[in-house]
Amino acid sequence: MSSGPKLGNNPGANNASLVPGGVLGDGRYRLLTQSGADDRGAAQLWRARDGQLNRDVALTILVGDLSDIQAVARARRTTERAMHASSFTHPGVSRVIDVLTPGSGLRMEEGVLGVVVAEWTQGTDLMDLITEGPLPAGAATRLLEPLGAAIEGAHHAGLVLGADHPQRIRVTPDGRLRLAFPGARPEAIARDDVKGLGAILYLLLTGKWALPGGPSGVPVAPTGPDGAVLAPSTLQPYVPHELSSVAVRSLEDTSVGGIRTSAAILQVLDQIAQEEAQTALIPPITDGDDSDRVVWTTQKPLSGRGHKRKLMVSVALLAVATIAVIAWLGFQIVGFFSDEPVHNTGPTVVVGQSASPGQTETPAAPVPAGPIAPGGVGVYDVTNNPDNANRANQAVDNNADTAWNTDSYFQPFPALKPGIGLMASFAEPLKLASVTITSKSAGTVVEIRIAAAEDSPIEETKVIATATLSAGQTQIQLNDHDATQHVLVWITKLAGTGKDNKSEIGELVYTRAQ
């Protein structure tokens, strides 16, 4: 890129072969321009020319010292994941077409540990898009939806895309974000894709990056006294509260209100997009110059005060129309994140009017006993290597035909780890009477534990029940316990025998105590 963020300081930044005109893959791929660098994975991102097929391609080049065993292992894991993902196709992701490793198209002396070759995405860099400042909320929503849909599809397929770095993303000519440089880091999980989606939304709305390891030269998102990232609406007052909330909650790791799936983000984006589509009938402002009728362009803004004035007026009108349409959705979309439907049990409160003298509010009715859905559920793993983290929500989706399952272990617990489980988080502290587990994995032994936080160490959690699961439904009655927001179903013994130890949970039903 000619301007914008620096391109990284990874171990291969000074590699003499990684310069425009350099070649890789036994001379097949000639480097054209560097688009960025993801220093977290020691990766350089290049546009190159495939000399055999006479087409441009995107190269994610993994660099490092060939004598560094850990670096070589990390690169191998990245290329393996990329090869596994090559069968996944979606308009929001550039398709992987080749993977190179030392000995299979790479010369060992090059200091390149691996290359992921993908289709080239025409358009512009994401970072170039925001050089003139943040985008209107409606434009950000339209841009982000295709990438969000791609992430959701990949997670359903059990894949992690690695869409958590802005220089890996490009904007297509028709105005859609696309993962242009695939190649997930070895440690990346589905949660990282969701956080990346939230960070990209944050970037579009504020021009600031809200995750560690972003490009140097890009402003870092400011944080409050508690260390949490400030909401976009705090930095840009025109950003709708709902969209601002989605961006921040997608980044949260331990908060009860955190968004953990791309589906949750997509639902809000879809609602906003559907309503904003009604503004498409607003006629464009023109003065006879056809060039001003361009709604979307991948080119940098032209110089000239007249053009800039017209562009600013058009953007302002779209922004005002977008905010007007979105504003009335506030109550409905906020309800989307609630654990239970909102019931108006008290008098109607009208903003701006005071209550009549002597008027009192009707007290809220007591919450009845019965099933209660958690605000979120995630895989709890003390080894930081969670099993099938992207499918945890399938244990609370009211569909026993879908399930979360552990990996298959060659040795039973605690040989490799002491256990694994699902941590549910609720909107408010409560007491539970029972937990009902639907499972096909008879013989699985579980403990029901309560915790002070999602990431509490296992030794700081408290066991309130133990049970051995049968095939079908197992209702576990809980001992009396303090009210809590965090409940862990902790598996201490897997089903199966020999070298095939594995358990699944089809559905979890939590029942509130009276």
PDB file of N, CA, C and O in Angstrom, residues 35-67:
ATOM      1  N   SER A  35       0.362  -6.279   0.900  1.00  0.00           N
ATOM      2  CA  SER A  35      -0.890  -5.684   1.371  1.00  0.00           C
ATOM      3  C   SER A  35      -0.914  -5.490   2.876  1.00  0.00           C
ATOM      4  O   SER A  35      -1.736  -4.734   3.383  1.00  0.00           O
ATOM      5  N   GLY A  36      -0.056  -6.197   3.603  1.00  0.00           N
ATOM      6  CA  GLY A  36      -0.077  -6.065   5.049  1.00  0.00           C
ATOM      7  C   GLY A  36       0.757  -7.138   5.697  1.00  0.00           C
ATOM      8  O   GLY A  36       1.504  -7.874   5.040  1.00  0.00           O
ATOM      9  N   ALA A  37       0.638  -7.225   7.014  1.00  0.00           N
ATOM     10  CA  ALA A  37       1.364  -8.229   7.785  1.00  0.00           C
ATOM     11  C   ALA A  37       0.601  -8.505   9.071  1.00  0.00           C
ATOM     12  O   ALA A  37       0.096  -7.581   9.707  1.00  0.00           O
ATOM     13  N   ASP A  38       0.506  -9.764   9.418  1.00  0.00           N
ATOM     14  CA  ASP A  38      -0.111 -10.177  10.678  1.00  0.00           C
ATOM     15  C   ASP A  38       1.020 -10.693  11.567  1.00  0.00           C
ATOM     16  O   ASP A  38       1.413 -11.855  11.489  1.00  0.00           O
ATOM     17  N   ASP A  39       1.546  -9.820  12.408  1.00  0.00           N
ATOM     18  CA  ASP A  39       2.714 -10.164  13.209  1.00  0.00           C
ATOM     19  C   ASP A  39       2.430 -11.259  14.226  1.00  0.00           C
ATOM     20  O   ASP A  39       3.351 -11.955  14.662  1.00  0.00           O
ATOM     21  N   ARG A  40       1.172 -11.437  14.621  1.00  0.00           N
ATOM     22  CA  ARG A  40       0.850 -12.462  15.616  1.00  0.00           C
ATOM     23  C   ARG A  40       1.198 -13.851  15.089  1.00  0.00           C
ATOM     24  O   ARG A  40       1.565 -14.738  15.853  1.00  0.00           O
ATOM     25  N   GLY A  41       1.064 -14.052  13.811  1.00  0.00           N
ATOM     26  CA  GLY A  41       1.379 -15.343  13.213  1.00  0.00           C
ATOM     27  C   GLY A  41       2.588 -15.301  12.317  1.00  0.00           C
ATOM     28  O   GLY A  41       2.806 -16.225  11.528  1.00  0.00           O
ATOM     29  N   ALA A  42       3.419 -14.219  12.427  1.00  0.00           N
ATOM     30  CA  ALA A  42       4.589 -14.046  11.572  1.00  0.00           C
ATOM     31  C   ALA A  42       4.222 -14.286  10.115  1.00  0.00           C
ATOM     32  O   ALA A  42       4.845 -15.078   9.404  1.00  0.00           O
ATOM     33  N   ALA A  43       3.193 -13.557   9.655  1.00  0.00           N
ATOM     34  CA  ALA A  43       2.682 -13.750   8.295  1.00  0.00           C
ATOM     35  C   ALA A  43       2.751 -12.441   7.521  1.00  0.00           C
ATOM     36  O   ALA A  43       2.386 -11.380   8.040  1.00  0.00           O
ATOM     37  N   GLN A  44       3.233 -12.525   6.285  1.00  0.00           N
ATOM     38  CA  GLN A  44       3.177 -11.403   5.365  1.00  0.00           C
ATOM     39  C   GLN A  44       2.090 -11.670   4.331  1.00  0.00           C
ATOM     40  O   GLN A  44       1.906 -12.811   3.891  1.00  0.00           O
ATOM     41  N   LEU A  45       1.392 -10.611   3.954  1.00  0.00           N
ATOM     42  CA  LEU A  45       0.248 -10.718   3.048  1.00  0.00           C
ATOM     43  C   LEU A  45       0.587 -10.006   1.745  1.00  0.00           C
ATOM     44  O   LEU A  45       0.818  -8.793   1.729  1.00  0.00           O
ATOM     45  N   TRP A  46       0.606 -10.777   0.636  1.00  0.00           N
ATOM     46  CA  TRP A  46       1.078 -10.247  -0.639  1.00  0.00           C
ATOM     47  C   TRP A  46       0.090 -10.514  -1.764  1.00  0.00           C
ATOM     48  O   TRP A  46      -0.596 -11.532  -1.775  1.00  0.00           O
ATOM     49  N   ARG A  47       0.086  -9.594  -2.700  1.00  0.00           N
ATOM     50  CA  ARG A  47      -0.520  -9.848  -4.011  1.00  0.00           C
ATOM     51  C   ARG A  47       0.586 -10.360  -4.920  1.00  0.00           C
ATOM     52  O   ARG A  47       1.688  -9.798  -4.948  1.00  0.00           O
ATOM     53  N   ALA A  48       0.323 -11.444  -5.626  1.00  0.00           N
ATOM     54  CA  ALA A  48       1.345 -12.058  -6.473  1.00  0.00           C
ATOM     55  C   ALA A  48       0.728 -12.472  -7.809  1.00  0.00           C
ATOM     56  O   ALA A  48      -0.490 -12.478  -7.981  1.00  0.00           O
ATOM     57  N   ARG A  49       1.594 -12.838  -8.730  1.00  0.00           N
ATOM     58  CA  ARG A  49       1.165 -13.276 -10.066  1.00  0.00           C
ATOM     59  C   ARG A  49       1.512 -14.742 -10.245  1.00  0.00           C
ATOM     60  O   ARG A  49       2.678 -15.147 -10.068  1.00  0.00           O
ATOM     61  N   ASP A  50       0.504 -15.532 -10.552  1.00  0.00           N
ATOM     62  CA  ASP A  50       0.695 -16.949 -10.848  1.00  0.00           C
ATOM     63  C   ASP A  50       1.135 -17.050 -12.313  1.00  0.00           C
ATOM     64  O   ASP A  50       0.316 -16.873 -13.232  1.00  0.00           O
ATOM     65  N   GLY A  51       2.420 -17.357 -12.534  1.00  0.00           N
ATOM     66  CA  GLY A  51       2.951 -17.393 -13.892  1.00  0.00           C
ATOM     67  C   GLY A  51       2.416 -18.544 -14.718  1.00  0.00           C
ATOM     68  O   GLY A  51       2.338 -18.442 -15.950  1.00  0.00           O
ATOM     69  N   GLN A  52       2.028 -19.634 -14.086  1.00  0.00           N
ATOM     70  CA  GLN A  52       1.518 -20.781 -14.838  1.00  0.00           C
ATOM     71  C   GLN A  52       0.103 -20.540 -15.347  1.00  0.00           C
ATOM     72  O   GLN A  52      -0.212 -20.863 -16.493  1.00  0.00           O
ATOM     73  N   LEU A  53      -0.767 -19.970 -14.477  1.00  0.00           N
ATOM     74  CA  LEU A  53      -2.170 -19.763 -14.856  1.00  0.00           C
ATOM     75  C   LEU A  53      -2.462 -18.322 -15.263  1.00  0.00           C
ATOM     76  O   LEU A  53      -3.606 -17.989 -15.589  1.00  0.00           O
ATOM     77  N   ASN A  54      -1.426 -17.468 -15.229  1.00  0.00           N
ATOM     78  CA  ASN A  54      -1.553 -16.095 -15.691  1.00  0.00           C
ATOM     79  C   ASN A  54      -2.702 -15.366 -14.985  1.00  0.00           C
ATOM     80  O   ASN A  54      -3.572 -14.775 -15.604  1.00  0.00           O
ATOM     81  N   ARG A  55      -2.663 -15.383 -13.654  1.00  0.00           N
ATOM     82  CA  ARG A  55      -3.685 -14.707 -12.861  1.00  0.00           C
ATOM     83  C   ARG A  55      -3.063 -14.221 -11.558  1.00  0.00           C
ATOM     84  O   ARG A  55      -2.054 -14.746 -11.098  1.00  0.00           O
ATOM     85  N   ASP A  56      -3.686 -13.216 -10.950  1.00  0.00           N
ATOM     86  CA  ASP A  56      -3.224 -12.721  -9.661  1.00  0.00           C
ATOM     87  C   ASP A  56      -3.762 -13.608  -8.538  1.00  0.00           C
ATOM     88  O   ASP A  56      -4.867 -14.151  -8.633  1.00  0.00           O
ATOM     89  N   VAL A  57      -2.990 -13.744  -7.489  1.00  0.00           N
ATOM     90  CA  VAL A  57      -3.376 -14.546  -6.328  1.00  0.00           C
ATOM     91  C   VAL A  57      -2.997 -13.788  -5.061  1.00  0.00           C
ATOM     92  O   VAL A  57      -2.208 -12.835  -5.088  1.00  0.00           O
ATOM     93  N   ALA A  58      -3.597 -14.220  -3.938  1.00  0.00           N
ATOM     94  CA  ALA A  58      -3.272 -13.668  -2.624  1.00  0.00           C
ATOM     95  C   ALA A  58      -2.408 -14.678  -1.879  1.00  0.00           C
ATOM     96  O   ALA A  58      -2.773 -15.844  -1.762  1.00  0.00           O
ATOM     97  N   LEU A  59      -1.263 -14.233  -1.371  1.00  0.00           N
ATOM     98  CA  LEU A  59      -0.353 -15.118  -0.661  1.00  0.00           C
ATOM     99  C   LEU A  59      -0.276 -14.722   0.818  1.00  0.00           C
ATOM    100  O   LEU A  59      -0.010 -13.553   1.138  1.00  0.00           O
ATOM    101  N   THR A  60      -0.536 -15.678   1.686  1.00  0.00           N
ATOM    102  CA  THR A  60      -0.250 -15.512   3.112  1.00  0.00           C
ATOM    103  C   THR A  60       1.052 -16.263   3.356  1.00  0.00           C
ATOM    104  O   THR A  60       1.089 -17.498   3.344  1.00  0.00           O
ATOM    105  N   ILE A  61       2.139 -15.519   3.544  1.00  0.00           N
ATOM    106  CA  ILE A  61       3.477 -16.101   3.610  1.00  0.00           C
ATOM    107  C   ILE A  61       3.904 -16.189   5.075  1.00  0.00           C
ATOM    108  O   ILE A  61       4.012 -15.165   5.769  1.00  0.00           O
ATOM    109  N   LEU A  62       4.132 -17.390   5.544  1.00  0.00           N
ATOM    110  CA  LEU A  62       4.547 -17.636   6.921  1.00  0.00           C
ATOM    111  C   LEU A  62       6.069 -17.663   6.964  1.00  0.00           C
ATOM    112  O   LEU A  62       6.699 -18.492   6.308  1.00  0.00           O
ATOM    113  N   VAL A  63       6.648 -16.738   7.712  1.00  0.00           N
ATOM    114  CA  VAL A  63       8.096 -16.570   7.698  1.00  0.00           C
ATOM    115  C   VAL A  63       8.681 -16.868   9.070  1.00  0.00           C
ATOM    116  O   VAL A  63       7.985 -16.855  10.090  1.00  0.00           O
ATOM    117  N   GLY A  64       9.975 -17.155   9.086  1.00  0.00           N
ATOM    118  CA  GLY A  64      10.660 -17.431  10.340  1.00  0.00           C
ATOM    119  C   GLY A  64      11.932 -18.202  10.106  1.00  0.00           C
ATOM    120  O   GLY A  64      12.310 -18.525   8.973  1.00  0.00           O
ATOM    121  N   ASP A  65      12.572 -18.535  11.201  1.00  0.00           N
ATOM    122  CA  ASP A  65      13.839 -19.256  11.162  1.00  0.00           C
ATOM    123  C   ASP A  65      13.559 -20.753  11.074  1.00  0.00           C
ATOM    124  O   ASP A  65      12.859 -21.318  11.924  1.00  0.00           O
ATOM    125  N   LEU A  66      14.109 -21.393  10.074  1.00  0.00           N
ATOM    126  CA  LEU A  66      13.882 -22.826   9.886  1.00  0.00           C
ATOM    127  C   LEU A  66      14.467 -23.662  11.023  1.00  0.00           C
ATOM    128  O   LEU A  66      14.073 -24.821  11.207  1.00  0.00           O
ATOM    129  N   SER A  67      15.359 -23.076  11.802  1.00  0.00           N
ATOM    130  CA  SER A  67      15.919 -23.803  12.942  1.00  0.00           C
ATOM    131  C   SER A  67      15.060 -23.675  14.195  1.00  0.00           C
ATOM    132  O   SER A  67      15.332 -24.330  15.198  1.00  0.00           O
TER     133      SER A  67
END
